[in-house]
Amino acid sequence: MFDKEFVCERGFGKLISPFLEVIGKKGWGFFCEHKEPGFSALAREFYANMVGMKDDSVYVRGVWVPFGDRRINEVFKLRDFKHGSKYKKLLENPNYEKIVNRLTEGKGKWEVTKKNPHHAIKRGALTEEAKVWFYFICSVIVPTKHLCLVREQEAILLYAFLKGYKINIGILIEESIRGYHHSNKRGLIPHPTTMNRLCLWARVKGNWEEEEKCPRGSPLTLTGVTKGPKGKRQKEVMVVDAETEQETNAENDKREIEEVPDSVLPEAVEEEPLRVSPTYPSFPEVQEQMSAQVEGSRSREGNTEIM
């Protein structure tokens, strides 16, 4: 495990306005910020010590670090609730025909293997709005570097996002962390930034200025145009690295973003106050903010006990 690479959460940079509106209404602004780099040794220690975990806590450097959905939601300022009934029913009995038709407008199909008749859907077959939400899932919820195929569980989750179902993100991240542990730690190590935040919240000590950091990915940026068949330009919402976007003409970017259709919005959005557009704090700022947040939370708990 100590020679494995990481797949880091990336967060978003420049957001198209319809997508940003949904993020604000859902209260996901802080969660979608571009992430600080994770500490490689800390993340490896966390996963290695999961063999001795108790319930939803892992012993790291002398401290029990909770990683349950409630703690994750608290750290990332997400609303804490149970999955909605519609999403639960979808998980219990997914209608695969409806899913592929909704994600591709009837133009795609399931890739079949000997073990699974619903193995995956090709990313290129997705609609514009489905691509946006697919990148959202693969960048901040279940980080992955392989975006050519939308696998079965990703497709089910993607369908739920498009339908506006009530979903607890903390549960999804906890399941992803546990899933990596139960897979005998095969593949790239996920969620290093989440490990950072959880350990800081639990007051794990370390010489943070000297610890090795995971390679930091560029923030993902939603922009608009790609070449279609026979050289024709066609509109398609896609994600590019920040470095790539800097090479794009600024006027074209502005026009493309303005032309993105409202169809990027999911079918149903729960109304909440629109939050401020994300900013991108450095790691010391994140540590300072979280320390103040922890102190405030603990002082409130102390006042409650006195009363």
mmCIF file of C-alpha atoms in Angstrom:
data_model
loop_
_atom_site.group_PDB
_atom_site.id
_atom_site.type_symbol
_atom_site.label_atom_id
_atom_site.label_comp_id
_atom_site.label_asym_id
_atom_site.label_seq_id
_atom_site.Cartn_x
_atom_site.Cartn_y
_atom_site.Cartn_z
ATOM 1 C CA MET A 1 0.000 0.000 0.000
ATOM 2 C CA PHE A 2 2.890 2.362 0.729
ATOM 3 C CA ASP A 3 3.929 2.447 -2.934
ATOM 4 C CA LYS A 4 0.465 3.159 -4.331
ATOM 5 C CA GLU A 5 -0.527 6.444 -5.899
ATOM 6 C CA PHE A 6 -3.489 8.620 -4.928
ATOM 7 C CA VAL A 7 -6.599 9.736 -6.731
ATOM 8 C CA CYS A 8 -7.307 13.136 -5.211
ATOM 9 C CA GLU A 9 -10.518 15.073 -4.839
ATOM 10 C CA ARG A 10 -10.301 18.005 -7.210
ATOM 11 C CA GLY A 11 -13.155 20.419 -6.605
ATOM 12 C CA PHE A 12 -14.277 22.907 -9.192
ATOM 13 C CA GLY A 13 -12.836 26.119 -10.549
ATOM 14 C CA LYS A 14 -14.928 28.216 -12.920
ATOM 15 C CA LEU A 15 -18.545 27.040 -12.875
ATOM 16 C CA ILE A 16 -21.259 27.571 -15.449
ATOM 17 C CA SER A 17 -24.118 29.510 -13.884
ATOM 18 C CA PRO A 18 -26.874 26.825 -14.025
ATOM 19 C CA PHE A 19 -24.612 24.317 -12.287
ATOM 20 C CA LEU A 20 -23.530 26.899 -9.699
ATOM 21 C CA GLU A 21 -27.186 27.667 -8.999
ATOM 22 C CA VAL A 22 -27.894 24.029 -8.186
ATOM 23 C CA ILE A 23 -24.790 23.806 -5.979
ATOM 24 C CA GLY A 24 -25.985 26.857 -4.052
ATOM 25 C CA LYS A 25 -29.525 25.612 -3.585
ATOM 26 C CA LYS A 26 -28.280 22.260 -2.361
ATOM 27 C CA GLY A 27 -25.862 23.908 0.086
ATOM 28 C CA TRP A 28 -22.800 22.254 -1.495
ATOM 29 C CA GLY A 29 -20.676 25.369 -2.087
ATOM 30 C CA PHE A 30 -18.051 24.697 0.593
ATOM 31 C CA PHE A 31 -17.908 21.010 -0.355
ATOM 32 C CA CYS A 32 -17.260 21.825 -4.026
ATOM 33 C CA GLU A 33 -14.355 24.191 -3.404
ATOM 34 C CA HIS A 34 -11.061 23.214 -4.971
ATOM 35 C CA LYS A 35 -9.363 20.965 -2.443
ATOM 36 C CA GLU A 36 -6.041 21.456 -0.668
ATOM 37 C CA PRO A 37 -3.496 18.669 -1.269
ATOM 38 C CA GLY A 38 -3.708 15.694 1.059
ATOM 39 C CA PHE A 39 -0.845 14.399 3.188
ATOM 40 C CA SER A 40 0.263 11.086 1.718
ATOM 41 C CA ALA A 41 1.571 9.522 4.961
ATOM 42 C CA LEU A 42 -1.542 10.529 6.892
ATOM 43 C CA ALA A 43 -3.904 9.018 4.325
ATOM 44 C CA ARG A 44 -1.888 5.793 4.144
ATOM 45 C CA GLU A 45 -1.861 5.505 7.945
ATOM 46 C CA PHE A 46 -5.614 6.002 8.069
ATOM 47 C CA TYR A 47 -6.360 3.209 5.583
ATOM 48 C CA ALA A 48 -3.728 0.873 7.066
ATOM 49 C CA ASN A 49 -5.239 1.302 10.545
ATOM 50 C CA MET A 50 -8.775 0.554 9.380
ATOM 51 C CA VAL A 51 -8.139 -3.103 10.231
ATOM 52 C CA GLY A 52 -8.526 -2.111 13.895
ATOM 53 C CA MET A 53 -11.351 0.392 13.514
ATOM 54 C CA LYS A 54 -14.221 0.605 15.995
ATOM 55 C CA ASP A 55 -17.581 1.318 14.380
ATOM 56 C CA ASP A 56 -16.869 4.473 12.380
ATOM 57 C CA SER A 57 -13.571 5.539 13.998
ATOM 58 C CA VAL A 58 -9.927 4.812 13.116
ATOM 59 C CA TYR A 59 -6.966 5.187 15.479
ATOM 60 C CA VAL A 60 -4.421 7.570 13.898
ATOM 61 C CA ARG A 61 -1.347 8.916 15.727
ATOM 62 C CA GLY A 62 -2.842 8.481 19.168
ATOM 63 C CA VAL A 63 -6.294 9.856 18.322
ATOM 64 C CA TRP A 64 -9.570 8.171 17.365
ATOM 65 C CA VAL A 65 -10.727 9.768 14.105
ATOM 66 C CA PRO A 66 -14.452 9.371 13.267
ATOM 67 C CA PHE A 67 -15.248 9.011 9.555
ATOM 68 C CA GLY A 68 -18.999 8.313 9.651
ATOM 69 C CA ASP A 69 -21.453 10.172 7.437
ATOM 70 C CA ARG A 70 -22.462 12.588 10.209
ATOM 71 C CA ARG A 71 -18.880 13.688 10.823
ATOM 72 C CA ILE A 72 -18.210 14.034 7.082
ATOM 73 C CA ASN A 73 -21.326 16.178 6.666
ATOM 74 C CA GLU A 74 -20.298 18.307 9.635
ATOM 75 C CA VAL A 75 -16.762 18.857 8.352
ATOM 76 C CA PHE A 76 -17.938 19.809 4.853
ATOM 77 C CA LYS A 77 -20.970 21.819 6.066
ATOM 78 C CA LEU A 78 -23.443 19.491 4.373
ATOM 79 C CA ARG A 79 -26.996 18.919 5.529
ATOM 80 C CA ASP A 80 -27.384 15.727 7.548
ATOM 81 C CA PHE A 81 -30.387 13.570 6.681
ATOM 82 C CA LYS A 82 -31.261 10.078 5.522
ATOM 83 C CA HIS A 83 -31.414 9.100 1.863
ATOM 84 C CA GLY A 84 -34.817 9.927 0.359
ATOM 85 C CA SER A 85 -37.351 7.155 -0.220
ATOM 86 C CA LYS A 86 -37.115 7.479 -4.019
ATOM 87 C CA TYR A 87 -33.359 6.984 -3.964
ATOM 88 C CA LYS A 88 -33.702 3.963 -1.644
ATOM 89 C CA LYS A 89 -36.241 2.378 -4.001
ATOM 90 C CA LEU A 90 -33.922 3.032 -6.930
ATOM 91 C CA LEU A 91 -31.071 1.228 -5.158
ATOM 92 C CA GLU A 92 -33.306 -1.726 -4.288
ATOM 93 C CA ASN A 93 -34.822 -2.127 -7.735
ATOM 94 C CA PRO A 94 -33.110 -0.089 -10.471
ATOM 95 C CA ASN A 95 -34.880 0.132 -13.819
ATOM 96 C CA TYR A 96 -31.863 -0.197 -16.077
ATOM 97 C CA GLU A 97 -33.793 0.637 -19.241
ATOM 98 C CA LYS A 98 -35.047 3.900 -17.762
ATOM 99 C CA ILE A 99 -31.583 4.755 -16.492
ATOM 100 C CA VAL A 100 -29.777 4.352 -19.819
ATOM 101 C CA ASN A 101 -32.543 6.190 -21.682
ATOM 102 C CA ARG A 102 -32.487 9.114 -19.247
ATOM 103 C CA LEU A 103 -28.705 9.416 -19.293
ATOM 104 C CA THR A 104 -28.365 9.183 -23.085
ATOM 105 C CA GLU A 105 -31.796 10.278 -24.382
ATOM 106 C CA GLY A 106 -32.264 6.794 -25.798
ATOM 107 C CA LYS A 107 -29.058 6.896 -27.863
ATOM 108 C CA GLY A 108 -26.852 4.771 -25.605
ATOM 109 C CA LYS A 109 -26.802 1.192 -24.398
ATOM 110 C CA TRP A 110 -25.366 -0.922 -21.611
ATOM 111 C CA GLU A 111 -21.998 -2.548 -22.204
ATOM 112 C CA VAL A 112 -22.387 -6.253 -21.439
ATOM 113 C CA THR A 113 -19.884 -8.620 -19.834
ATOM 114 C CA LYS A 114 -20.159 -12.302 -18.935
ATOM 115 C CA LYS A 115 -20.777 -11.426 -15.284
ATOM 116 C CA ASN A 116 -22.880 -8.290 -15.654
ATOM 117 C CA PRO A 117 -25.446 -7.384 -18.330
ATOM 118 C CA HIS A 118 -25.367 -3.777 -17.076
ATOM 119 C CA HIS A 119 -21.620 -3.295 -16.753
ATOM 120 C CA ALA A 120 -21.284 0.287 -17.976
ATOM 121 C CA ILE A 121 -22.377 3.038 -20.368
ATOM 122 C CA LYS A 122 -19.901 4.833 -22.620
ATOM 123 C CA ARG A 123 -19.309 8.392 -21.433
ATOM 124 C CA GLY A 124 -19.528 9.725 -24.972
ATOM 125 C CA ALA A 125 -23.177 8.656 -25.149
ATOM 126 C CA LEU A 126 -24.219 10.838 -22.185
ATOM 127 C CA THR A 127 -26.272 13.989 -22.607
ATOM 128 C CA GLU A 128 -24.761 17.365 -21.746
ATOM 129 C CA GLU A 129 -26.381 17.532 -18.318
ATOM 130 C CA ALA A 130 -25.439 13.922 -17.552
ATOM 131 C CA LYS A 131 -21.776 14.647 -18.351
ATOM 132 C CA VAL A 132 -21.746 17.605 -15.965
ATOM 133 C CA TRP A 133 -23.096 15.557 -13.087
ATOM 134 C CA PHE A 134 -20.882 12.589 -13.945
ATOM 135 C CA TYR A 135 -17.805 14.788 -13.572
ATOM 136 C CA PHE A 136 -19.225 16.095 -10.292
ATOM 137 C CA ILE A 137 -19.506 12.551 -8.938
ATOM 138 C CA CYS A 138 -16.044 11.509 -10.128
ATOM 139 C CA SER A 139 -14.248 14.596 -8.852
ATOM 140 C CA VAL A 140 -15.626 15.244 -5.356
ATOM 141 C CA ILE A 141 -17.746 12.249 -4.239
ATOM 142 C CA VAL A 142 -16.058 9.093 -5.550
ATOM 143 C CA PRO A 143 -12.747 10.320 -7.038
ATOM 144 C CA THR A 144 -11.583 8.421 -10.104
ATOM 145 C CA LYS A 145 -9.201 8.988 -12.995
ATOM 146 C CA HIS A 146 -11.012 6.691 -15.402
ATOM 147 C CA LEU A 147 -13.818 8.621 -17.104
ATOM 148 C CA CYS A 148 -14.319 6.657 -20.320
ATOM 149 C CA LEU A 149 -17.059 4.459 -18.870
ATOM 150 C CA VAL A 150 -19.942 5.139 -16.490
ATOM 151 C CA ARG A 151 -20.100 1.953 -14.464
ATOM 152 C CA GLU A 152 -23.300 0.477 -13.084
ATOM 153 C CA GLN A 153 -23.268 2.069 -9.609
ATOM 154 C CA GLU A 154 -22.095 5.401 -11.014
ATOM 155 C CA ALA A 155 -24.932 5.319 -13.553
ATOM 156 C CA ILE A 156 -27.524 4.649 -10.842
ATOM 157 C CA LEU A 157 -26.180 7.525 -8.736
ATOM 158 C CA LEU A 158 -25.998 9.788 -11.780
ATOM 159 C CA TYR A 159 -29.631 9.019 -12.622
ATOM 160 C CA ALA A 160 -30.609 9.921 -9.046
ATOM 161 C CA PHE A 161 -28.833 13.287 -9.276
ATOM 162 C CA LEU A 162 -30.556 14.089 -12.559
ATOM 163 C CA LYS A 163 -33.929 13.216 -11.058
ATOM 164 C CA GLY A 164 -33.259 15.463 -8.051
ATOM 165 C CA TYR A 165 -33.566 12.688 -5.483
ATOM 166 C CA LYS A 166 -32.660 13.385 -1.862
ATOM 167 C CA ILE A 167 -29.122 12.029 -1.345
ATOM 168 C CA ASN A 168 -26.852 12.157 1.702
ATOM 169 C CA ILE A 169 -23.364 12.877 0.341
ATOM 170 C CA GLY A 170 -21.713 11.947 3.648
ATOM 171 C CA ILE A 171 -23.085 8.413 3.339
ATOM 172 C CA LEU A 172 -21.710 8.122 -0.210
ATOM 173 C CA ILE A 173 -18.221 9.183 0.876
ATOM 174 C CA GLU A 174 -18.240 6.878 3.912
ATOM 175 C CA GLU A 175 -19.298 3.968 1.687
ATOM 176 C CA SER A 176 -16.478 4.822 -0.743
ATOM 177 C CA ILE A 177 -13.904 4.818 2.093
ATOM 178 C CA ARG A 178 -15.197 1.507 3.457
ATOM 179 C CA GLY A 179 -15.370 0.080 -0.058
ATOM 180 C CA TYR A 180 -11.680 0.727 -0.619
ATOM 181 C CA HIS A 181 -10.859 -0.955 2.688
ATOM 182 C CA HIS A 182 -12.988 -4.036 1.928
ATOM 183 C CA SER A 183 -11.432 -4.351 -1.536
ATOM 184 C CA ASN A 184 -8.151 -5.216 0.238
ATOM 185 C CA LYS A 185 -6.897 -1.760 -0.804
ATOM 186 C CA ARG A 186 -6.679 -2.493 -4.505
ATOM 187 C CA GLY A 187 -6.191 0.385 -6.917
ATOM 188 C CA LEU A 188 -5.413 4.058 -6.292
ATOM 189 C CA ILE A 189 -5.838 5.456 -2.777
ATOM 190 C CA PRO A 190 -8.941 7.699 -2.657
ATOM 191 C CA HIS A 191 -10.038 10.678 -0.539
ATOM 192 C CA PRO A 192 -6.685 12.020 0.761
ATOM 193 C CA THR A 193 -8.134 15.508 1.297
ATOM 194 C CA THR A 194 -11.080 14.083 3.219
ATOM 195 C CA MET A 195 -8.579 12.236 5.429
ATOM 196 C CA ASN A 196 -6.853 15.582 6.078
ATOM 197 C CA ARG A 197 -10.037 17.297 7.128
ATOM 198 C CA LEU A 198 -11.227 14.451 9.337
ATOM 199 C CA CYS A 199 -7.855 14.179 11.083
ATOM 200 C CA LEU A 200 -7.586 17.929 11.625
ATOM 201 C CA TRP A 201 -11.096 17.954 13.061
ATOM 202 C CA ALA A 202 -10.096 15.196 15.495
ATOM 203 C CA ARG A 203 -6.926 17.161 16.366
ATOM 204 C CA VAL A 204 -4.407 14.671 15.053
ATOM 205 C CA LYS A 205 -0.967 16.213 15.523
ATOM 206 C CA GLY A 206 1.728 16.473 12.915
ATOM 207 C CA ASN A 207 4.422 18.695 11.476
ATOM 208 C CA TRP A 208 2.248 19.748 8.564
ATOM 209 C CA GLU A 209 4.792 22.055 6.974
ATOM 210 C CA GLU A 210 7.253 19.181 6.503
ATOM 211 C CA GLU A 211 4.929 16.278 5.679
ATOM 212 C CA GLU A 212 4.865 15.081 2.093
ATOM 213 C CA LYS A 213 1.767 16.178 0.191
ATOM 214 C CA CYS A 214 -0.074 14.257 -2.508
ATOM 215 C CA PRO A 215 0.209 15.727 -6.005
ATOM 216 C CA ARG A 216 -2.438 18.403 -6.278
ATOM 217 C CA GLY A 217 -4.720 18.189 -9.300
ATOM 218 C CA SER A 218 -5.920 21.292 -11.100
ATOM 219 C CA PRO A 219 -9.480 22.426 -10.342
ATOM 220 C CA LEU A 220 -11.999 21.093 -12.820
ATOM 221 C CA THR A 221 -13.626 23.696 -15.031
ATOM 222 C CA LEU A 222 -16.854 23.421 -16.948
ATOM 223 C CA THR A 223 -16.634 24.944 -20.397
ATOM 224 C CA GLY A 224 -18.390 24.509 -23.619
ATOM 225 C CA VAL A 225 -17.243 23.647 -27.154
ATOM 226 C CA THR A 226 -15.665 20.659 -28.839
ATOM 227 C CA LYS A 227 -15.345 19.608 -32.458
ATOM 228 C CA GLY A 228 -18.038 17.339 -33.802
ATOM 229 C CA PRO A 229 -18.095 14.923 -36.731
ATOM 230 C CA LYS A 230 -16.540 16.149 -40.006
ATOM 231 C CA GLY A 231 -14.993 19.150 -38.316
ATOM 232 C CA LYS A 232 -18.300 20.790 -37.384
ATOM 233 C CA ARG A 233 -18.375 22.581 -34.045
ATOM 234 C CA GLN A 234 -21.032 21.249 -31.709
ATOM 235 C CA LYS A 235 -21.989 22.229 -28.193
ATOM 236 C CA GLU A 236 -21.004 19.793 -25.468
ATOM 237 C CA VAL A 237 -20.466 20.420 -21.778
ATOM 238 C CA MET A 238 -17.142 18.957 -20.794
ATOM 239 C CA VAL A 239 -14.481 19.348 -18.115
ATOM 240 C CA VAL A 240 -10.957 20.525 -18.763
ATOM 241 C CA ASP A 241 -7.971 21.279 -16.565
ATOM 242 C CA ALA A 242 -7.344 24.865 -15.554
ATOM 243 C CA GLU A 243 -4.121 24.918 -17.598
ATOM 244 C CA THR A 244 -6.006 23.932 -20.735
ATOM 245 C CA GLU A 245 -8.644 26.564 -20.159
ATOM 246 C CA GLN A 246 -6.052 29.330 -19.913
ATOM 247 C CA GLU A 247 -5.157 28.680 -23.527
ATOM 248 C CA THR A 248 -8.766 29.238 -24.644
ATOM 249 C CA ASN A 249 -9.873 32.603 -25.980
ATOM 250 C CA ALA A 250 -11.572 34.546 -23.166
ATOM 251 C CA GLU A 251 -14.345 35.902 -25.374
ATOM 252 C CA ASN A 252 -15.201 32.436 -26.638
ATOM 253 C CA ASP A 253 -15.316 31.147 -23.054
ATOM 254 C CA LYS A 254 -17.770 33.869 -22.077
ATOM 255 C CA ARG A 255 -20.016 33.218 -25.068
ATOM 256 C CA GLU A 256 -19.933 29.443 -24.587
ATOM 257 C CA ILE A 257 -20.810 29.650 -20.896
ATOM 258 C CA GLU A 258 -23.730 31.974 -21.619
ATOM 259 C CA GLU A 259 -25.066 29.550 -24.228
ATOM 260 C CA VAL A 260 -25.150 26.512 -21.946
ATOM 261 C CA PRO A 261 -28.818 25.419 -21.828
ATOM 262 C CA ASP A 262 -30.892 25.318 -18.679
ATOM 263 C CA SER A 263 -31.190 21.557 -19.211
ATOM 264 C CA VAL A 264 -28.041 21.225 -17.109
ATOM 265 C CA LEU A 265 -30.331 21.770 -14.144
ATOM 266 C CA PRO A 266 -31.790 18.562 -12.674
ATOM 267 C CA GLU A 267 -35.524 17.977 -12.879
ATOM 268 C CA ALA A 268 -36.175 18.900 -9.248
ATOM 269 C CA VAL A 269 -34.140 21.116 -6.954
ATOM 270 C CA GLU A 270 -34.905 21.666 -3.286
ATOM 271 C CA GLU A 271 -35.079 25.388 -2.567
ATOM 272 C CA GLU A 272 -32.399 26.738 -0.218
ATOM 273 C CA PRO A 273 -30.703 30.146 0.117
ATOM 274 C CA LEU A 274 -28.082 30.622 -2.585
ATOM 275 C CA ARG A 275 -24.596 30.411 -1.090
ATOM 276 C CA VAL A 276 -21.589 32.493 -1.989
ATOM 277 C CA SER A 277 -19.519 31.372 -4.970
ATOM 278 C CA PRO A 278 -16.681 29.030 -3.908
ATOM 279 C CA THR A 279 -13.222 30.383 -3.057
ATOM 280 C CA TYR A 280 -9.988 28.443 -2.968
ATOM 281 C CA PRO A 281 -8.235 28.682 0.429
ATOM 282 C CA SER A 282 -4.666 27.546 0.951
ATOM 283 C CA PHE A 283 -4.065 24.709 3.401
ATOM 284 C CA PRO A 284 -3.002 26.950 6.362
ATOM 285 C CA GLU A 285 -6.231 28.926 5.902
ATOM 286 C CA VAL A 286 -8.259 25.710 5.877
ATOM 287 C CA GLN A 287 -6.522 24.540 9.057
ATOM 288 C CA GLU A 288 -7.194 27.894 10.772
ATOM 289 C CA GLN A 289 -10.854 27.914 9.693
ATOM 290 C CA MET A 290 -11.417 24.357 10.855
ATOM 291 C CA SER A 291 -9.728 24.980 14.215
ATOM 292 C CA ALA A 292 -12.038 27.942 14.823
ATOM 293 C CA GLN A 293 -15.018 25.842 13.738
ATOM 294 C CA VAL A 294 -14.066 23.027 16.110
ATOM 295 C CA GLU A 295 -13.545 25.424 19.026
ATOM 296 C CA GLY A 296 -16.909 27.047 18.390
ATOM 297 C CA SER A 297 -18.646 23.683 18.236
ATOM 298 C CA ARG A 298 -17.018 22.463 21.463
ATOM 299 C CA SER A 299 -17.752 25.700 23.345
ATOM 300 C CA ARG A 300 -21.419 25.414 22.391
ATOM 301 C CA GLU A 301 -21.452 21.833 23.680
ATOM 302 C CA GLY A 302 -19.880 23.005 26.959
ATOM 303 C CA ASN A 303 -22.475 25.735 27.413
ATOM 304 C CA THR A 304 -25.254 23.212 26.824
ATOM 305 C CA GLU A 305 -23.871 20.925 29.542
ATOM 306 C CA ILE A 306 -23.675 23.792 32.055
ATOM 307 C CA MET A 307 -27.274 24.725 31.466
#
